[in-house]
CSV table of C-alpha atoms and ligand atoms in Angstrom, one decimal:
chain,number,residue,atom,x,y,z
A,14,UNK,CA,108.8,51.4,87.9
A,15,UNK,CA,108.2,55.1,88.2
A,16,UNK,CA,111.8,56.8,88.8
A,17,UNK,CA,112.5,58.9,92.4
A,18,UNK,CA,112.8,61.7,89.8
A,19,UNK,CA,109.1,61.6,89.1
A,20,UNK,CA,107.8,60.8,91.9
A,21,UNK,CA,109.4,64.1,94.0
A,22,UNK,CA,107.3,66.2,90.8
A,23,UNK,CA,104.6,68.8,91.7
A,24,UNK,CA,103.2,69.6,88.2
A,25,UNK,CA,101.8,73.1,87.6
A,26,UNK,CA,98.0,73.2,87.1
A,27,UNK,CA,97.1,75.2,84.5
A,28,UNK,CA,93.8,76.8,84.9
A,29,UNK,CA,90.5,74.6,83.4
A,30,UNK,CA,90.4,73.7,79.7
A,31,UNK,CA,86.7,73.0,79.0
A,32,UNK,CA,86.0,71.4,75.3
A,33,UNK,CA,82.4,72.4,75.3
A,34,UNK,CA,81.5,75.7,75.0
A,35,UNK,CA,79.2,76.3,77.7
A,36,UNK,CA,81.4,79.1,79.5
A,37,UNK,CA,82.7,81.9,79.2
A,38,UNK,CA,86.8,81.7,79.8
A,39,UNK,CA,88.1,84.5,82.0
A,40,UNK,CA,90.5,81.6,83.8
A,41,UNK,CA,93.9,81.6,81.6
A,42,UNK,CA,94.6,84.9,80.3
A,43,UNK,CA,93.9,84.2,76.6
A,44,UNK,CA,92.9,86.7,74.4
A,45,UNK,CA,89.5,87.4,73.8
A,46,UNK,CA,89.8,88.0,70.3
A,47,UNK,CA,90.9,85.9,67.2
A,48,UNK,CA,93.9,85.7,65.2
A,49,UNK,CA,94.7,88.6,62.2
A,50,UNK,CA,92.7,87.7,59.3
A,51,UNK,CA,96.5,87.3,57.8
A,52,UNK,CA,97.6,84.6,59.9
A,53,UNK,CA,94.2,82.8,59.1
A,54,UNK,CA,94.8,83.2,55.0
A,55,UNK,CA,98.6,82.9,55.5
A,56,UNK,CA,98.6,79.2,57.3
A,57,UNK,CA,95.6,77.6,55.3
A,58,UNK,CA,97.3,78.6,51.8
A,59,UNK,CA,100.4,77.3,53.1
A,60,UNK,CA,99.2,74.2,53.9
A,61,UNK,CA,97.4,74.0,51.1
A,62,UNK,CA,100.0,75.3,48.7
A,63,UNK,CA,102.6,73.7,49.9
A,64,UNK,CA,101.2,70.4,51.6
A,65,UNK,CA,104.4,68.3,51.0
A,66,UNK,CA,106.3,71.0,53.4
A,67,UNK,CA,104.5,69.3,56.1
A,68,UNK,CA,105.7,65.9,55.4
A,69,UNK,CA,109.2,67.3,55.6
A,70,UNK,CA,110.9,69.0,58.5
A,71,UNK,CA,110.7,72.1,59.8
A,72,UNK,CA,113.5,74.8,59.9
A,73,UNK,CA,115.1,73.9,63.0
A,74,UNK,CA,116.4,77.3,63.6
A,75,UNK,CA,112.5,78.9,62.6
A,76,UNK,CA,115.1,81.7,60.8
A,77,UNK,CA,112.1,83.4,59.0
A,78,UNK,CA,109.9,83.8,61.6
A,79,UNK,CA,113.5,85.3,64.0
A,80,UNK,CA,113.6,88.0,61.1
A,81,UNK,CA,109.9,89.1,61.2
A,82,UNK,CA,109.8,89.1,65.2
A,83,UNK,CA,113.2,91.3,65.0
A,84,UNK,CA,111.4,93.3,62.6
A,85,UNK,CA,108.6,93.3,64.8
A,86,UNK,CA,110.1,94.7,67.8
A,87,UNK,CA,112.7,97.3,66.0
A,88,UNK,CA,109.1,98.5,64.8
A,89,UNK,CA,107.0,98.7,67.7
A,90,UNK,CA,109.9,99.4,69.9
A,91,UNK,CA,108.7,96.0,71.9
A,92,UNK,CA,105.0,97.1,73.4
A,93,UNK,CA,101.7,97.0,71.5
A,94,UNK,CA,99.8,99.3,73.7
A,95,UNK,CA,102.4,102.1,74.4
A,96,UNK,CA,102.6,102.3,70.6
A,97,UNK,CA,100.5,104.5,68.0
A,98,UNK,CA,99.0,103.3,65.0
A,99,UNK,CA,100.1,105.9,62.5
A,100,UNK,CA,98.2,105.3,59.1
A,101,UNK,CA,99.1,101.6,58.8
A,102,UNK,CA,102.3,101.6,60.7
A,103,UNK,CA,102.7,101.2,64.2
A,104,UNK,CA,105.3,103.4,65.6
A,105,UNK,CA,106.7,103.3,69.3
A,106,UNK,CA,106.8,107.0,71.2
A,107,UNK,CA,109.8,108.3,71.6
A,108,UNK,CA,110.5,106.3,75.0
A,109,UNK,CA,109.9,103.3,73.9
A,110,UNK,CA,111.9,103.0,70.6
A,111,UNK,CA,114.8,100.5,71.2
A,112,UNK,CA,118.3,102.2,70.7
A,113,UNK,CA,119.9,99.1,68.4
A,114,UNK,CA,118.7,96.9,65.8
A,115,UNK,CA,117.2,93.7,67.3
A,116,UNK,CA,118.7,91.2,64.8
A,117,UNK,CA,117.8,87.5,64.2
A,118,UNK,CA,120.6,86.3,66.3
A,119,UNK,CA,119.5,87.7,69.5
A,120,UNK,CA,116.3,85.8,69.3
A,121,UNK,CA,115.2,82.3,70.4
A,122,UNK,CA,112.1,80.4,69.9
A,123,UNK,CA,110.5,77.7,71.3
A,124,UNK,CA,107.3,75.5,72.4
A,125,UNK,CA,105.5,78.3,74.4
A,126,UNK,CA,106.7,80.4,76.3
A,127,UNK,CA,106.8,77.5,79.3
A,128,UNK,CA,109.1,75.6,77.3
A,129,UNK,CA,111.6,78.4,76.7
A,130,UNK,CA,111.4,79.3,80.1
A,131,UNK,CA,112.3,75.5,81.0
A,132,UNK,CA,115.4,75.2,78.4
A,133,UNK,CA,116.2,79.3,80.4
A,134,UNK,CA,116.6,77.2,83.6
A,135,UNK,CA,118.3,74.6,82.4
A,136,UNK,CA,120.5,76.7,81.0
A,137,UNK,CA,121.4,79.1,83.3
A,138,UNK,CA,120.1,78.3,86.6
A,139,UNK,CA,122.5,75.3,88.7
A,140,UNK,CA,121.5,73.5,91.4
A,141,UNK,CA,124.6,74.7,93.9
A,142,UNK,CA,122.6,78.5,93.9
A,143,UNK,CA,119.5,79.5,94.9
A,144,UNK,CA,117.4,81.2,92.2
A,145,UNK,CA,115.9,84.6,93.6
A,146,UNK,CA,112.3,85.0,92.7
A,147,UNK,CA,109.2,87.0,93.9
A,148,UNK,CA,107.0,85.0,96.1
A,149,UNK,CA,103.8,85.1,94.5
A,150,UNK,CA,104.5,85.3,90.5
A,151,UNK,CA,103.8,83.1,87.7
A,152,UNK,CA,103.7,79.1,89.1
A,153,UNK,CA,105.5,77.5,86.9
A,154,UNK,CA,108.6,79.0,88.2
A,155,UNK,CA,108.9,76.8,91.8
A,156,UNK,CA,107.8,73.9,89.1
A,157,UNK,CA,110.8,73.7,87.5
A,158,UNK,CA,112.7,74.7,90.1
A,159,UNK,CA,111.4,70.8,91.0
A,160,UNK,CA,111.8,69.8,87.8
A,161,UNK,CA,115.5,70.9,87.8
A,162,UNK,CA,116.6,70.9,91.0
A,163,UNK,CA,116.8,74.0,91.9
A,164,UNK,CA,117.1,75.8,95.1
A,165,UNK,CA,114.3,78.4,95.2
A,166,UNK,CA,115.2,82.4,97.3
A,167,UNK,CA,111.5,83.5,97.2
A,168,UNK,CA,111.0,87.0,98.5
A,169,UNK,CA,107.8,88.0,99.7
A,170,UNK,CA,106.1,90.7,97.9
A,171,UNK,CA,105.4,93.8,99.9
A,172,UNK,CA,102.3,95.1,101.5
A,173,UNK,CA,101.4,96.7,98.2
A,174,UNK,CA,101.6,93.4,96.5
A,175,UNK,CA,104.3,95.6,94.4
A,176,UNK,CA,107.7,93.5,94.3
A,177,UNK,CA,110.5,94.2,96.9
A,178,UNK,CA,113.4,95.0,94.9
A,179,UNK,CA,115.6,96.1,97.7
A,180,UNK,CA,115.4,92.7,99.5
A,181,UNK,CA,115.5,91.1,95.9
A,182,UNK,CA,118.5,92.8,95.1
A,183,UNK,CA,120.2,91.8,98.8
A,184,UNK,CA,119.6,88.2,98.4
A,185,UNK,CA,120.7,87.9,94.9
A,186,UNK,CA,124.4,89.8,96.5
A,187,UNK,CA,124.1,87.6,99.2
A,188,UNK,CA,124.4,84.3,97.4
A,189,UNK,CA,125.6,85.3,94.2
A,190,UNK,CA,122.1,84.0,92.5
A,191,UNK,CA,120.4,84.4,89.5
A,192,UNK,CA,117.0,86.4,89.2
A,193,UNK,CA,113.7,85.6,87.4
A,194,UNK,CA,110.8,88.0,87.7
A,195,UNK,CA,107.3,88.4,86.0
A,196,UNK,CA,107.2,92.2,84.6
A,197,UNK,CA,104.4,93.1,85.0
A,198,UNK,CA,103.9,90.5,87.8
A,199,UNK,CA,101.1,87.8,88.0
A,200,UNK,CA,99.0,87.1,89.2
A,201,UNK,CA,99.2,91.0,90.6
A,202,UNK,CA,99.3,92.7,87.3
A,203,UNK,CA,101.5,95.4,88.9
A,204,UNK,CA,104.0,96.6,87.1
A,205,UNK,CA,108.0,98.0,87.4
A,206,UNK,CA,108.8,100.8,84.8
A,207,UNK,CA,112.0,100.2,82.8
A,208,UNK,CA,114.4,102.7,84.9
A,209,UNK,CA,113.6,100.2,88.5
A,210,UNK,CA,114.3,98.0,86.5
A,211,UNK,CA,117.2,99.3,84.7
A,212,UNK,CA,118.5,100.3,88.8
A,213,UNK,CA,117.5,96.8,89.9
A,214,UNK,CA,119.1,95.2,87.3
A,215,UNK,CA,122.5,97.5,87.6
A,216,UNK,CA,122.3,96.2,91.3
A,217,UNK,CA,122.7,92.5,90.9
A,218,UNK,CA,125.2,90.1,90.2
A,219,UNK,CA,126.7,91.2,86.1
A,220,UNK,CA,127.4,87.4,85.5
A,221,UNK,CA,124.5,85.5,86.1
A,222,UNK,CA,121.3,85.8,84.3
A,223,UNK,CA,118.7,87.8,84.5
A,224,UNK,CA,115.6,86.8,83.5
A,225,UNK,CA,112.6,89.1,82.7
A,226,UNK,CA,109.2,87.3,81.7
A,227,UNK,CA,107.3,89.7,79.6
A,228,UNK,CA,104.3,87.9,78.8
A,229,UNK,CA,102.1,90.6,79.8
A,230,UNK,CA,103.7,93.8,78.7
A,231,UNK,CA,101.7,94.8,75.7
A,232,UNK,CA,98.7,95.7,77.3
A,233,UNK,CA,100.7,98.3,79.3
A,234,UNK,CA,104.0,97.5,80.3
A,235,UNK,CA,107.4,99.0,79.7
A,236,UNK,CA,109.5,96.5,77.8
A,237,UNK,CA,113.2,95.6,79.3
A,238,UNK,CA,114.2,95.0,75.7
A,239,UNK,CA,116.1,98.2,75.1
A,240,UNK,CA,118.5,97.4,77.8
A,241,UNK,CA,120.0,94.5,76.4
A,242,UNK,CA,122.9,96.0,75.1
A,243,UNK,CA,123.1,98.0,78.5
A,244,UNK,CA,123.5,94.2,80.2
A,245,UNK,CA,124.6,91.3,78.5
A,246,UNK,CA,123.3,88.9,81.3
A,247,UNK,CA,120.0,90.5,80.8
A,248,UNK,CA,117.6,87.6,79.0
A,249,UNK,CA,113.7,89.0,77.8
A,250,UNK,CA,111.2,86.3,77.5
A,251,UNK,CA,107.7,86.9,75.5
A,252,UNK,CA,104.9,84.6,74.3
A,253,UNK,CA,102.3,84.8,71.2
A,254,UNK,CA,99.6,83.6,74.0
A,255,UNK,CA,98.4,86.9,75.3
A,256,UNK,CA,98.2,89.6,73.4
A,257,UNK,CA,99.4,88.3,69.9
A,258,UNK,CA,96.0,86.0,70.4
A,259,UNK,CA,98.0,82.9,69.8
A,260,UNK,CA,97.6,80.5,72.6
A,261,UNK,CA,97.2,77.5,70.7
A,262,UNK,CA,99.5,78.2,68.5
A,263,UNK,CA,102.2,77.5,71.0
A,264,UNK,CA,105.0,80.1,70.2
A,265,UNK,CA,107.2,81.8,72.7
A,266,UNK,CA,110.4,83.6,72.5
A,267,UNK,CA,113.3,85.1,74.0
A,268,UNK,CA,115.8,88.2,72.9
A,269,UNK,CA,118.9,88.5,74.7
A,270,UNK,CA,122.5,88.9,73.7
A,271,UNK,CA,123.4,85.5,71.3
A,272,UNK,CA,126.2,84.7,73.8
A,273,UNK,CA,122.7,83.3,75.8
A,274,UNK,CA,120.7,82.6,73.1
A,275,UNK,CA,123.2,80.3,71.8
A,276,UNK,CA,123.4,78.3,74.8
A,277,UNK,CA,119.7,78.0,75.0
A,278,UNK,CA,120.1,76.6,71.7
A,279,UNK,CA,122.2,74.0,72.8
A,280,UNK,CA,120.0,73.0,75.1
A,281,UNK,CA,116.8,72.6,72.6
A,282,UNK,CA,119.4,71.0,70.2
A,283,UNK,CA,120.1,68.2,72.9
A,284,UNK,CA,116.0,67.9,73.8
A,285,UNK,CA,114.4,68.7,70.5
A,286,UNK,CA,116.0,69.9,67.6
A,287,UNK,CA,112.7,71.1,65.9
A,288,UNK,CA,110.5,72.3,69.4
A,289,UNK,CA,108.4,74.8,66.7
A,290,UNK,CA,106.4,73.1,63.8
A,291,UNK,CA,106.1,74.0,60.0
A,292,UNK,CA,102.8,75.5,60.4
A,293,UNK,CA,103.4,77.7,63.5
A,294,UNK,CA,106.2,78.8,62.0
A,295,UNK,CA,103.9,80.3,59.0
A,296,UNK,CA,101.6,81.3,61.3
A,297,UNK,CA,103.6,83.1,64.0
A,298,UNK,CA,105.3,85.0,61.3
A,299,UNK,CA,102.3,86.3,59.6
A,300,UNK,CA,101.3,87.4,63.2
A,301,UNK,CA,104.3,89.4,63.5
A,302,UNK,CA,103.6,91.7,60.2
A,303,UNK,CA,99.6,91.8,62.1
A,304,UNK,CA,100.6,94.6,64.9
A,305,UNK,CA,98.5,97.2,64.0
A,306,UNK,CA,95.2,94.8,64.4
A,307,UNK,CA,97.0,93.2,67.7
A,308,UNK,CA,97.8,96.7,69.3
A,309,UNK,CA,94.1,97.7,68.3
A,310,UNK,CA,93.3,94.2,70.0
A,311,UNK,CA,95.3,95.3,73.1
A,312,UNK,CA,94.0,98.5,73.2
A,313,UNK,CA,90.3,97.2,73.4
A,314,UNK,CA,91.5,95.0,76.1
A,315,UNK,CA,93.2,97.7,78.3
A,316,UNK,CA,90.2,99.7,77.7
A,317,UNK,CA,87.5,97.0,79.2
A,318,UNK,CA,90.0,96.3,82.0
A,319,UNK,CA,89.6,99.8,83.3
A,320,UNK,CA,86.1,99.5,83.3
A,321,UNK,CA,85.9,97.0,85.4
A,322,UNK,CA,88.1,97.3,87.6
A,323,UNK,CA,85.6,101.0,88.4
A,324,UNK,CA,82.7,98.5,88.3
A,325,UNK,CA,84.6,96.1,91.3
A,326,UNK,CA,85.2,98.8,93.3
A,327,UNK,CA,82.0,100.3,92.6
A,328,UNK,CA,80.8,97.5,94.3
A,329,UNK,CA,83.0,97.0,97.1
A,330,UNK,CA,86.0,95.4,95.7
A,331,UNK,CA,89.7,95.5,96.5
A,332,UNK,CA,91.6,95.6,93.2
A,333,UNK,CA,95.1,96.2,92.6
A,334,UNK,CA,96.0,98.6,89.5
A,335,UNK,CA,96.7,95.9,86.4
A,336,UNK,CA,98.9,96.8,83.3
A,337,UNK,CA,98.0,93.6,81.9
A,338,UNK,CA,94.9,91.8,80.8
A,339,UNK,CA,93.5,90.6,84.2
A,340,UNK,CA,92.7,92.1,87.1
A,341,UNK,CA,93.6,90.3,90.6
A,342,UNK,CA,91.0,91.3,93.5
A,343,UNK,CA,89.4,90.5,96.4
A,344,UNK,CA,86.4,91.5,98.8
A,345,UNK,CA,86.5,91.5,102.3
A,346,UNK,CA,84.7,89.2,103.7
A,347,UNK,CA,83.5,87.2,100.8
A,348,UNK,CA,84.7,84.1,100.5
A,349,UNK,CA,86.9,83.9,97.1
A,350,UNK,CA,86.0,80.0,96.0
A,351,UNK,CA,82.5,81.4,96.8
A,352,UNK,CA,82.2,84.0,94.5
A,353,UNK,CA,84.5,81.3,91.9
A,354,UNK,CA,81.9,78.9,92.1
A,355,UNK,CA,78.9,81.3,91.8
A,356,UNK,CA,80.2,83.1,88.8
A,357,UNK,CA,80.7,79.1,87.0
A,358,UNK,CA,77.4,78.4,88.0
A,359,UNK,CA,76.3,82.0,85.8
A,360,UNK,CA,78.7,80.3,82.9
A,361,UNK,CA,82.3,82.2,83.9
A,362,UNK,CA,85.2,80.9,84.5
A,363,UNK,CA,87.9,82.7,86.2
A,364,UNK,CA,90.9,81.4,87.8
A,365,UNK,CA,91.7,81.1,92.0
A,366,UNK,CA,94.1,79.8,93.5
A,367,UNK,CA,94.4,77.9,96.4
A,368,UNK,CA,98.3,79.3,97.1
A,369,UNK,CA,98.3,80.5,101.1
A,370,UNK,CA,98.1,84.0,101.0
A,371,UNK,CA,96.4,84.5,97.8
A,372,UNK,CA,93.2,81.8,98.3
A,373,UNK,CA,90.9,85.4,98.7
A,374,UNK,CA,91.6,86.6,95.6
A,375,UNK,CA,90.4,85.9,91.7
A,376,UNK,CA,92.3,86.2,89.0
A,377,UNK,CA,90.0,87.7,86.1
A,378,UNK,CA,90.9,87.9,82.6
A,379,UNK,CA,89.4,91.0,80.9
A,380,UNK,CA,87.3,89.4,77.7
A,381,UNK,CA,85.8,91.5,75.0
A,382,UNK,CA,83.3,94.3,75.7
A,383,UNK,CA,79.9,91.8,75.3
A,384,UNK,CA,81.7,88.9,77.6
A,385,UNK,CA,82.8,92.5,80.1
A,386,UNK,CA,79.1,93.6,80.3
A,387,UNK,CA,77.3,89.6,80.8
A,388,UNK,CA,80.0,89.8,83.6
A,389,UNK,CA,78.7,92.7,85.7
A,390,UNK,CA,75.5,91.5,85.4
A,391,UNK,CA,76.0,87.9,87.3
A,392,UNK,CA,74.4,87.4,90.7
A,393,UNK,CA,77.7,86.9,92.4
A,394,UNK,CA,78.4,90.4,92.6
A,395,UNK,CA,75.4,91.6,94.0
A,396,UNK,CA,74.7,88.4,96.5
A,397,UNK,CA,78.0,87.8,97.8
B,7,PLP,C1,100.9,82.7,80.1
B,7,PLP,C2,102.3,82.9,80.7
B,7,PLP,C3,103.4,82.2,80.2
B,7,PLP,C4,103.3,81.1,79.3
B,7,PLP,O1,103.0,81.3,78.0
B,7,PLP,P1,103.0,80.2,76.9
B,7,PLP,O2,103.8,80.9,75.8
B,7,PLP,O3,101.6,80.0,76.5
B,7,PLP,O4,103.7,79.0,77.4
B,7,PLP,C5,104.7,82.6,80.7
B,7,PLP,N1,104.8,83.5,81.7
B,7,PLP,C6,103.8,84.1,82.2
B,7,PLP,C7,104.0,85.1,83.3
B,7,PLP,C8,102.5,83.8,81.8
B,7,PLP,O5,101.5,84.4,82.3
């Protein structure tokens, strides 16, 4: 019954999803803290104001909530950390501020992040053309490369764990491909500054897409959004999850010239014409005039991550320099699923993977500064 389709599938598996309460969850990159008190007073008055609105249908094309991210980004010039709270305005330094008006038209929204993405590949990624990619970055990537088909150019990342652009850049020449790359990287948290990636960008094919996955880049990062105009393949994709505190909420978004946004479009309007619900849409928006508390958020988050990454290597620990809110490490000869199953045992739960190449190391989101200091206290640390 089950079609050949299905069965060739290899789903992604997303880290655990407890419904008790019993742990502490440092497996899936979500943010530590809660939503702005404004999304909060913003969704439950309009679902109680305006209760009949969710009996009807949403705005397909979410055109409020495309105005306030544009207005968003023009303001914080695309990053949350970079940028300094001035009174009660954020306001981006000088490097950061994008050199055109992000408008409305250059923006897409979908069902996370993860469904963007998938509507990005299926857009712009064929079967004929192998897509290049980094070989350890975010794993949903070779999934839909299953999912659609696609042939998958992954380069290994160099000694550094840093990405190897050169060879990047040579395979994408070499068969004409598209590129899709994590900035900053995960599970590595290392980061490429906007001019590589302006120069790696410049490099590689001008007509196919290029496809940057910011999901990290306010707790550090440099966003690629100000070179859109530079490179009309060019194709930014963010998320609520991390660092707008929206997991659940199920928001992500891409800005890119409309030429590509519109044919992402097509694509949702031939799946799901209405991927974002009333009620996200109220929400998401109200998080989008939050970015002072969500850069304050960020802020606190960078700051813990710092700390511990001193406390690891205080005690013995390989960790690679993180501009997001994880750190990825390791410690020779200590067994990572060890140290994974010690820490759940103490009530944490961070994330491993069992990826060749990568089974050593943990992935460990950076919580607030009470969850950060319980941490350093487990056994695990000292015992293993
Ligand atoms: C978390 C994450 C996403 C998915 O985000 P959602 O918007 O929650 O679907 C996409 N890309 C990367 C690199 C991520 O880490």
């Amino acid at each position: 019954m089950i079609s050949s389709r299905v069965k060739k599938l290899k789903p992604y598996v997303p880290g655990e999803q407890p419904d008790d309460r019993e742990y502490i969850k440092l497996n899936a990159n979500e943010n530590p803290y809660p939503p702005s008190a404004n999304v909060v007073e913003s969704t439950v008055e309009f679902v109680k104001s305006y209760s009949k609105k969710t009996a009807l249908y949403p705005d397909p094309d979410a055109r409020g909530l495309h105005q306030a991210i544009a207005e968003m980004l023009n303001r914080t010039g695309g990053v949350l950390c970079r940028s300094q709270l001035d009174g009660a305005k954020l306001t981006p330094d000088a490097k950061d501020k994008i050199p055109f008006e992000v408008t409305p038209d250059m923006i897409y929204t979908g069902n996370g992040s993860d469904e963007v993405l998938s509507f990005v590949f299926y857009a712009f990624f064929d079967s004929d053309t192998p897509l290049v990619c980094p070989e350890h970055s975010y794993s949903f990537y070779p999934v839909y490369c299953g999912f659609y088909d696609i042939p998958r150019d992954a380069v290994p990342l160099k000694s550094d764990w840093s990405l190897d652009v050169d060879e990047m850049v040579k395979r994408a020449n070499k068969n004409h491909s598209s590129v899709i790359l994590a900035n900053p990287n995960a599970p590595t948290g290392i980061a490429l500054s906007r001019s590589e990636l302006r120069d790696m960008i410049s490099r590689c094919p001008r007509d196919r897409v290029f496809v940057v996955d910011e999901a990290y880049v306010d707790f550090g990062g440099e966003s690629a959004i100000p070179l859109i105009k530079e490179f009309d393949n060019l194709l930014v994709v963010r998320t609520f999850s991390k660092s707008l505190c929206g997991a659940g909420l199920r928001c992500g978004y891409t800005v890119a010239n409309p030429a590509l946004i519109n044919a992402i479009t097509t694509v949702k309007n031939s799946v799901n014409h209405f991927p974002l619900d009333a009620i996200t849409q109220v929400a998401a928006k109200a998080a989008c005039q939050s970015d002072g508390y969500y850069a304050e958020c960020a802020k606190k988050v960078a700051s813990e991550r710092e700390s511990f990454i001193l406390f690891l290597k205080e005690n013995g620990w390989s960790v690679l320099p993180s501009q997001t809110n994880f750190v990825f490490a390791h410690k020779d000869g200590t067994s990572g699923k060890a140290v994974y199953e010690s820490l759940k045992k103490e009530g944490f739960l961070v994330r491993r993977f069992d990826t060749p190449g990568i089974e050593e190391y943990l992935r460990i989101t950076i919580g607030t500064k009470e969850e950060m200091d319980k941490l350093k206290k487990c056994d695990a640390w000292r015992t293993l």
